[in-house]
mmCIF file of C-alpha atoms and ligand atoms in Angstrom:
data_model
loop_
_atom_site.group_PDB
_atom_site.id
_atom_site.type_symbol
_atom_site.label_atom_id
_atom_site.label_comp_id
_atom_site.label_asym_id
_atom_site.label_seq_id
_atom_site.Cartn_x
_atom_site.Cartn_y
_atom_site.Cartn_z
ATOM 1 C CA MET A 24 0.000 0.000 0.000
ATOM 2 C CA ASN A 25 1.344 3.404 -0.937
ATOM 3 C CA VAL A 26 1.116 6.298 1.468
ATOM 4 C CA GLN A 27 2.759 9.605 0.668
ATOM 5 C CA LYS A 28 6.025 10.594 2.289
ATOM 6 C CA ILE A 29 5.813 13.206 5.017
ATOM 7 C CA LYS A 30 7.684 16.506 5.186
ATOM 8 C CA ASP A 31 8.424 17.188 8.858
ATOM 9 C CA GLY A 32 7.358 14.856 11.601
ATOM 10 C CA LEU A 33 7.454 11.253 12.769
ATOM 11 C CA VAL A 34 7.023 7.846 11.201
ATOM 12 C CA ILE A 35 6.341 5.269 13.916
ATOM 13 C CA ASP A 36 7.349 1.997 12.289
ATOM 14 C CA HIS A 37 7.478 -1.725 13.127
ATOM 15 C CA ILE A 38 4.429 -1.531 15.379
ATOM 16 C CA ARG A 39 3.097 -4.985 16.297
ATOM 17 C CA ALA A 40 0.046 -5.550 14.057
ATOM 18 C CA GLY A 41 -3.110 -4.583 15.934
ATOM 19 C CA THR A 42 -1.388 -2.125 18.261
ATOM 20 C CA GLY A 43 -1.306 0.833 15.847
ATOM 21 C CA ILE A 44 -4.879 1.834 16.620
ATOM 22 C CA ARG A 45 -4.140 1.947 20.371
ATOM 23 C CA ILE A 46 -1.145 4.210 19.797
ATOM 24 C CA PHE A 47 -3.179 6.340 17.373
ATOM 25 C CA ASN A 48 -5.834 6.819 20.063
ATOM 26 C CA TRP A 49 -3.318 7.332 22.883
ATOM 27 C CA LEU A 50 -1.712 10.165 20.849
ATOM 28 C CA LYS A 51 -5.245 11.546 20.178
ATOM 29 C CA LEU A 52 -4.467 11.679 16.458
ATOM 30 C CA ASP A 53 -8.170 11.578 15.564
ATOM 31 C CA LYS A 54 -8.456 15.178 16.774
ATOM 32 C CA VAL A 55 -5.470 16.841 15.062
ATOM 33 C CA PRO A 56 -5.553 19.370 12.198
ATOM 34 C CA PHE A 57 -2.455 18.056 10.355
ATOM 35 C CA SER A 58 -2.020 15.001 8.097
ATOM 36 C CA VAL A 59 -1.778 11.644 9.811
ATOM 37 C CA ALA A 60 -1.976 8.069 8.541
ATOM 38 C CA LEU A 61 -2.566 4.771 10.287
ATOM 39 C CA ILE A 62 -1.544 1.923 8.001
ATOM 40 C CA MET A 63 -2.472 -1.515 9.261
ATOM 41 C CA ASN A 64 -1.304 -5.031 8.447
ATOM 42 C CA VAL A 65 1.605 -4.072 6.224
ATOM 43 C CA PRO A 66 3.599 -7.172 5.185
ATOM 44 C CA SER A 67 6.911 -7.206 7.052
ATOM 45 C CA GLY A 68 9.791 -9.657 7.278
ATOM 46 C CA HIS A 69 9.081 -13.364 7.350
ATOM 47 C CA LEU A 70 5.346 -13.522 6.686
ATOM 48 C CA GLY A 71 4.842 -11.074 9.540
ATOM 49 C CA LYS A 72 2.631 -8.009 9.635
ATOM 50 C CA LYS A 73 3.097 -4.602 11.156
ATOM 51 C CA ASP A 74 1.317 -1.283 11.587
ATOM 52 C CA ILE A 75 2.786 2.133 10.732
ATOM 53 C CA ILE A 76 1.734 5.611 11.855
ATOM 54 C CA LYS A 77 2.798 8.691 9.893
ATOM 55 C CA ILE A 78 2.452 12.104 11.496
ATOM 56 C CA ASP A 79 3.241 15.127 9.349
ATOM 57 C CA ASN A 80 3.904 17.482 12.229
ATOM 58 C CA VAL A 81 6.495 17.826 14.982
ATOM 59 C CA ILE A 82 4.799 16.499 18.117
ATOM 60 C CA ASP A 83 5.959 15.516 21.584
ATOM 61 C CA VAL A 84 5.811 11.800 22.283
ATOM 62 C CA ASP A 85 6.636 10.121 25.592
ATOM 63 C CA TYR A 86 9.058 7.471 24.343
ATOM 64 C CA SER A 87 9.047 5.546 27.605
ATOM 65 C CA VAL A 88 5.289 5.012 27.373
ATOM 66 C CA LEU A 89 5.602 4.152 23.680
ATOM 67 C CA GLY A 90 8.346 1.627 24.541
ATOM 68 C CA PHE A 91 6.084 0.164 27.214
ATOM 69 C CA ILE A 92 3.288 -0.298 24.651
ATOM 70 C CA ASP A 93 5.668 -1.934 22.136
ATOM 71 C CA PRO A 94 9.474 -2.052 22.626
ATOM 72 C CA ASP A 95 10.094 -3.216 19.044
ATOM 73 C CA ILE A 96 8.974 0.089 17.550
ATOM 74 C CA THR A 97 11.332 2.307 15.545
ATOM 75 C CA VAL A 98 10.586 6.020 15.423
ATOM 76 C CA ASN A 99 11.882 7.796 12.312
ATOM 77 C CA VAL A 100 12.326 11.534 12.736
ATOM 78 C CA VAL A 101 11.733 13.235 9.384
ATOM 79 C CA GLU A 102 13.004 16.711 8.551
ATOM 80 C CA GLU A 103 12.663 18.301 5.123
ATOM 81 C CA GLU A 104 11.448 14.940 3.796
ATOM 82 C CA HIS A 105 14.520 13.020 4.995
ATOM 83 C CA VAL A 106 14.880 10.569 7.856
ATOM 84 C CA VAL A 107 17.411 12.330 10.100
ATOM 85 C CA ARG A 108 17.184 10.036 13.127
ATOM 86 C CA LYS A 109 15.997 6.526 13.957
ATOM 87 C CA ILE A 110 15.065 5.983 17.567
ATOM 88 C CA SER A 111 14.857 2.387 18.808
ATOM 89 C CA LEU A 112 12.584 1.944 21.769
ATOM 90 C CA THR A 113 13.006 -0.351 24.770
ATOM 91 C CA LEU A 114 10.932 -1.294 27.779
ATOM 92 C CA PRO A 115 11.325 1.516 30.339
ATOM 93 C CA GLU A 116 12.569 0.696 33.870
ATOM 94 C CA ARG A 117 9.519 2.376 35.355
ATOM 95 C CA VAL A 118 6.123 3.658 34.277
ATOM 96 C CA GLU A 119 4.037 6.138 36.198
ATOM 97 C CA ASN A 120 0.279 6.543 35.709
ATOM 98 C CA VAL A 121 0.173 4.380 32.607
ATOM 99 C CA ILE A 122 -1.451 1.241 33.978
ATOM 100 C CA LYS A 123 -3.535 0.616 37.059
ATOM 101 C CA CYS A 124 -2.893 -1.996 39.727
ATOM 102 C CA ARG A 125 -5.611 -4.677 39.666
ATOM 103 C CA ASN A 126 -5.114 -5.788 43.246
ATOM 104 C CA PRO A 127 -8.211 -4.574 45.162
ATOM 105 C CA ARG A 128 -6.173 -4.560 48.395
ATOM 106 C CA CYS A 129 -3.459 -2.354 46.880
ATOM 107 C CA ILE A 130 -3.134 1.095 48.437
ATOM 108 C CA THR A 131 -3.701 2.634 44.988
ATOM 109 C CA SER A 132 -7.245 1.210 44.998
ATOM 110 C CA SER A 133 -8.252 3.225 48.053
ATOM 111 C CA GLU A 134 -5.903 6.225 47.911
ATOM 112 C CA THR A 135 -6.803 7.984 44.687
ATOM 113 C CA THR A 136 -4.119 10.676 44.972
ATOM 114 C CA ILE A 137 -0.996 8.503 44.912
ATOM 115 C CA PRO A 138 0.574 7.747 41.514
ATOM 116 C CA HIS A 139 0.375 4.294 39.930
ATOM 117 C CA VAL A 140 4.013 3.212 39.685
ATOM 118 C CA PHE A 141 5.276 -0.016 38.154
ATOM 119 C CA GLN A 142 8.930 -1.172 37.982
ATOM 120 C CA LEU A 143 10.387 -3.495 35.369
ATOM 121 C CA VAL A 144 11.293 -6.793 37.072
ATOM 122 C CA ASP A 145 11.896 -9.124 34.105
ATOM 123 C CA ARG A 146 12.874 -7.600 30.761
ATOM 124 C CA LYS A 147 12.713 -10.892 28.834
ATOM 125 C CA ARG A 148 9.169 -11.568 29.959
ATOM 126 C CA ALA A 149 8.228 -7.866 29.818
ATOM 127 C CA GLU A 150 7.076 -8.151 33.423
ATOM 128 C CA TYR A 151 6.386 -5.212 35.712
ATOM 129 C CA ALA A 152 5.564 -5.143 39.423
ATOM 130 C CA CYS A 153 3.433 -2.625 41.299
ATOM 131 C CA GLN A 154 5.707 -0.536 43.527
ATOM 132 C CA TYR A 155 3.299 -0.849 46.462
ATOM 133 C CA CYS A 156 2.028 -4.432 46.434
ATOM 134 C CA ASP A 157 4.215 -6.338 43.910
ATOM 135 C CA GLU A 158 1.250 -7.349 41.761
ATOM 136 C CA LEU A 159 2.697 -8.464 38.408
ATOM 137 C CA TYR A 160 1.752 -7.057 35.039
ATOM 138 C CA ARG A 161 2.836 -8.026 31.539
ATOM 139 C CA ALA A 162 3.602 -5.074 29.209
ATOM 140 C CA GLY A 163 1.992 -4.808 25.809
ATOM 141 C CA ILE A 164 -1.328 -6.427 26.614
ATOM 142 C CA GLY A 165 -3.245 -4.190 28.876
ATOM 143 C CA GLU A 166 -5.513 -1.289 29.301
ATOM 144 C CA PHE A 167 -4.331 2.205 30.044
ATOM 145 C CA LEU A 168 -5.345 4.320 32.992
HETATM 146 N N1 LIG B 224 9.183 7.975 5.359
HETATM 147 C C1 LIG B 224 8.139 8.878 5.134
HETATM 148 N N2 LIG B 224 8.406 10.148 4.705
HETATM 149 C C2 LIG B 224 9.666 10.554 4.473
HETATM 150 C C3 LIG B 224 10.746 9.658 4.702
HETATM 151 C C4 LIG B 224 10.453 8.360 5.148
HETATM 152 O O1 LIG B 224 6.973 8.538 5.334
HETATM 153 N N3 LIG B 224 9.863 11.798 4.043
HETATM 154 C C5 LIG B 224 8.868 6.620 5.847
HETATM 155 C C6 LIG B 224 9.204 5.526 4.876
HETATM 156 O O2 LIG B 224 8.112 5.310 3.993
HETATM 157 C C7 LIG B 224 9.400 4.342 5.820
HETATM 158 C C8 LIG B 224 9.960 4.983 7.096
HETATM 159 O O3 LIG B 224 9.655 6.375 6.992
HETATM 160 O O4 LIG B 224 8.167 3.721 6.122
HETATM 161 C C9 LIG B 224 11.442 4.795 7.267
HETATM 162 O O5 LIG B 224 12.096 5.328 6.168
HETATM 163 P P1 LIG B 224 13.513 4.775 5.692
HETATM 164 O O6 LIG B 224 14.458 4.802 6.820
HETATM 165 O O7 LIG B 224 13.872 5.518 4.472
HETATM 166 O O8 LIG B 224 13.084 3.283 5.259
HETATM 167 P P2 LIG B 224 13.788 1.898 5.628
HETATM 168 O O9 LIG B 224 15.254 1.989 5.399
HETATM 169 O O10 LIG B 224 13.035 0.831 4.878
HETATM 170 O O11 LIG B 224 13.489 1.755 7.173
HETATM 171 P P3 LIG B 224 13.753 0.484 8.128
HETATM 172 O O12 LIG B 224 15.031 -0.148 7.671
HETATM 173 O O13 LIG B 224 13.832 1.089 9.521
HETATM 174 O O14 LIG B 224 12.546 -0.415 7.975
HETATM 175 ZN ZN1 LIG B 225 -0.536 -2.567 43.672
#
């Protein structure tokens, strides 16, 4: 599928197929006045599929949250129609107010003012633990706050 090149902005590439729409919504790209594209199920590599998001505008993206959603993403920074930087993402050591602890006995369930903090405990398994109660959470599958 052919989608035009962008002039100045970001191309978020190698998104796990099916996850592009979540990132599109998280970045609130349905409400923006500039050109954006969500391309889904693009053939990639060995019979795999990926999603791509093109954003023709310079926007701020929290790369730690993006890495938490999908650490295999590459972000291409485009200036004057050329890719000037490729940013590889990784799972962040810590996420704050991105996911909610499911444990009903966790302090975050009763105290609404304290932040929801999770620490990476197993990079291979993409496993995070709640800072307060150690409830485990697997990155890349869940709901956002
Ligand atoms: N791209 C774009 N507009 C530009 C330049 C690049 O939309 N002005 C897109 C390309 O279509 C591609 C992505 O940005 O989807 C990365 O571009 P490039 O690095 O040129 O492609 P590849 O070398 O194929 O990237 P990779 O090896 O990371 O897959
Ligand atoms: Zn907890």
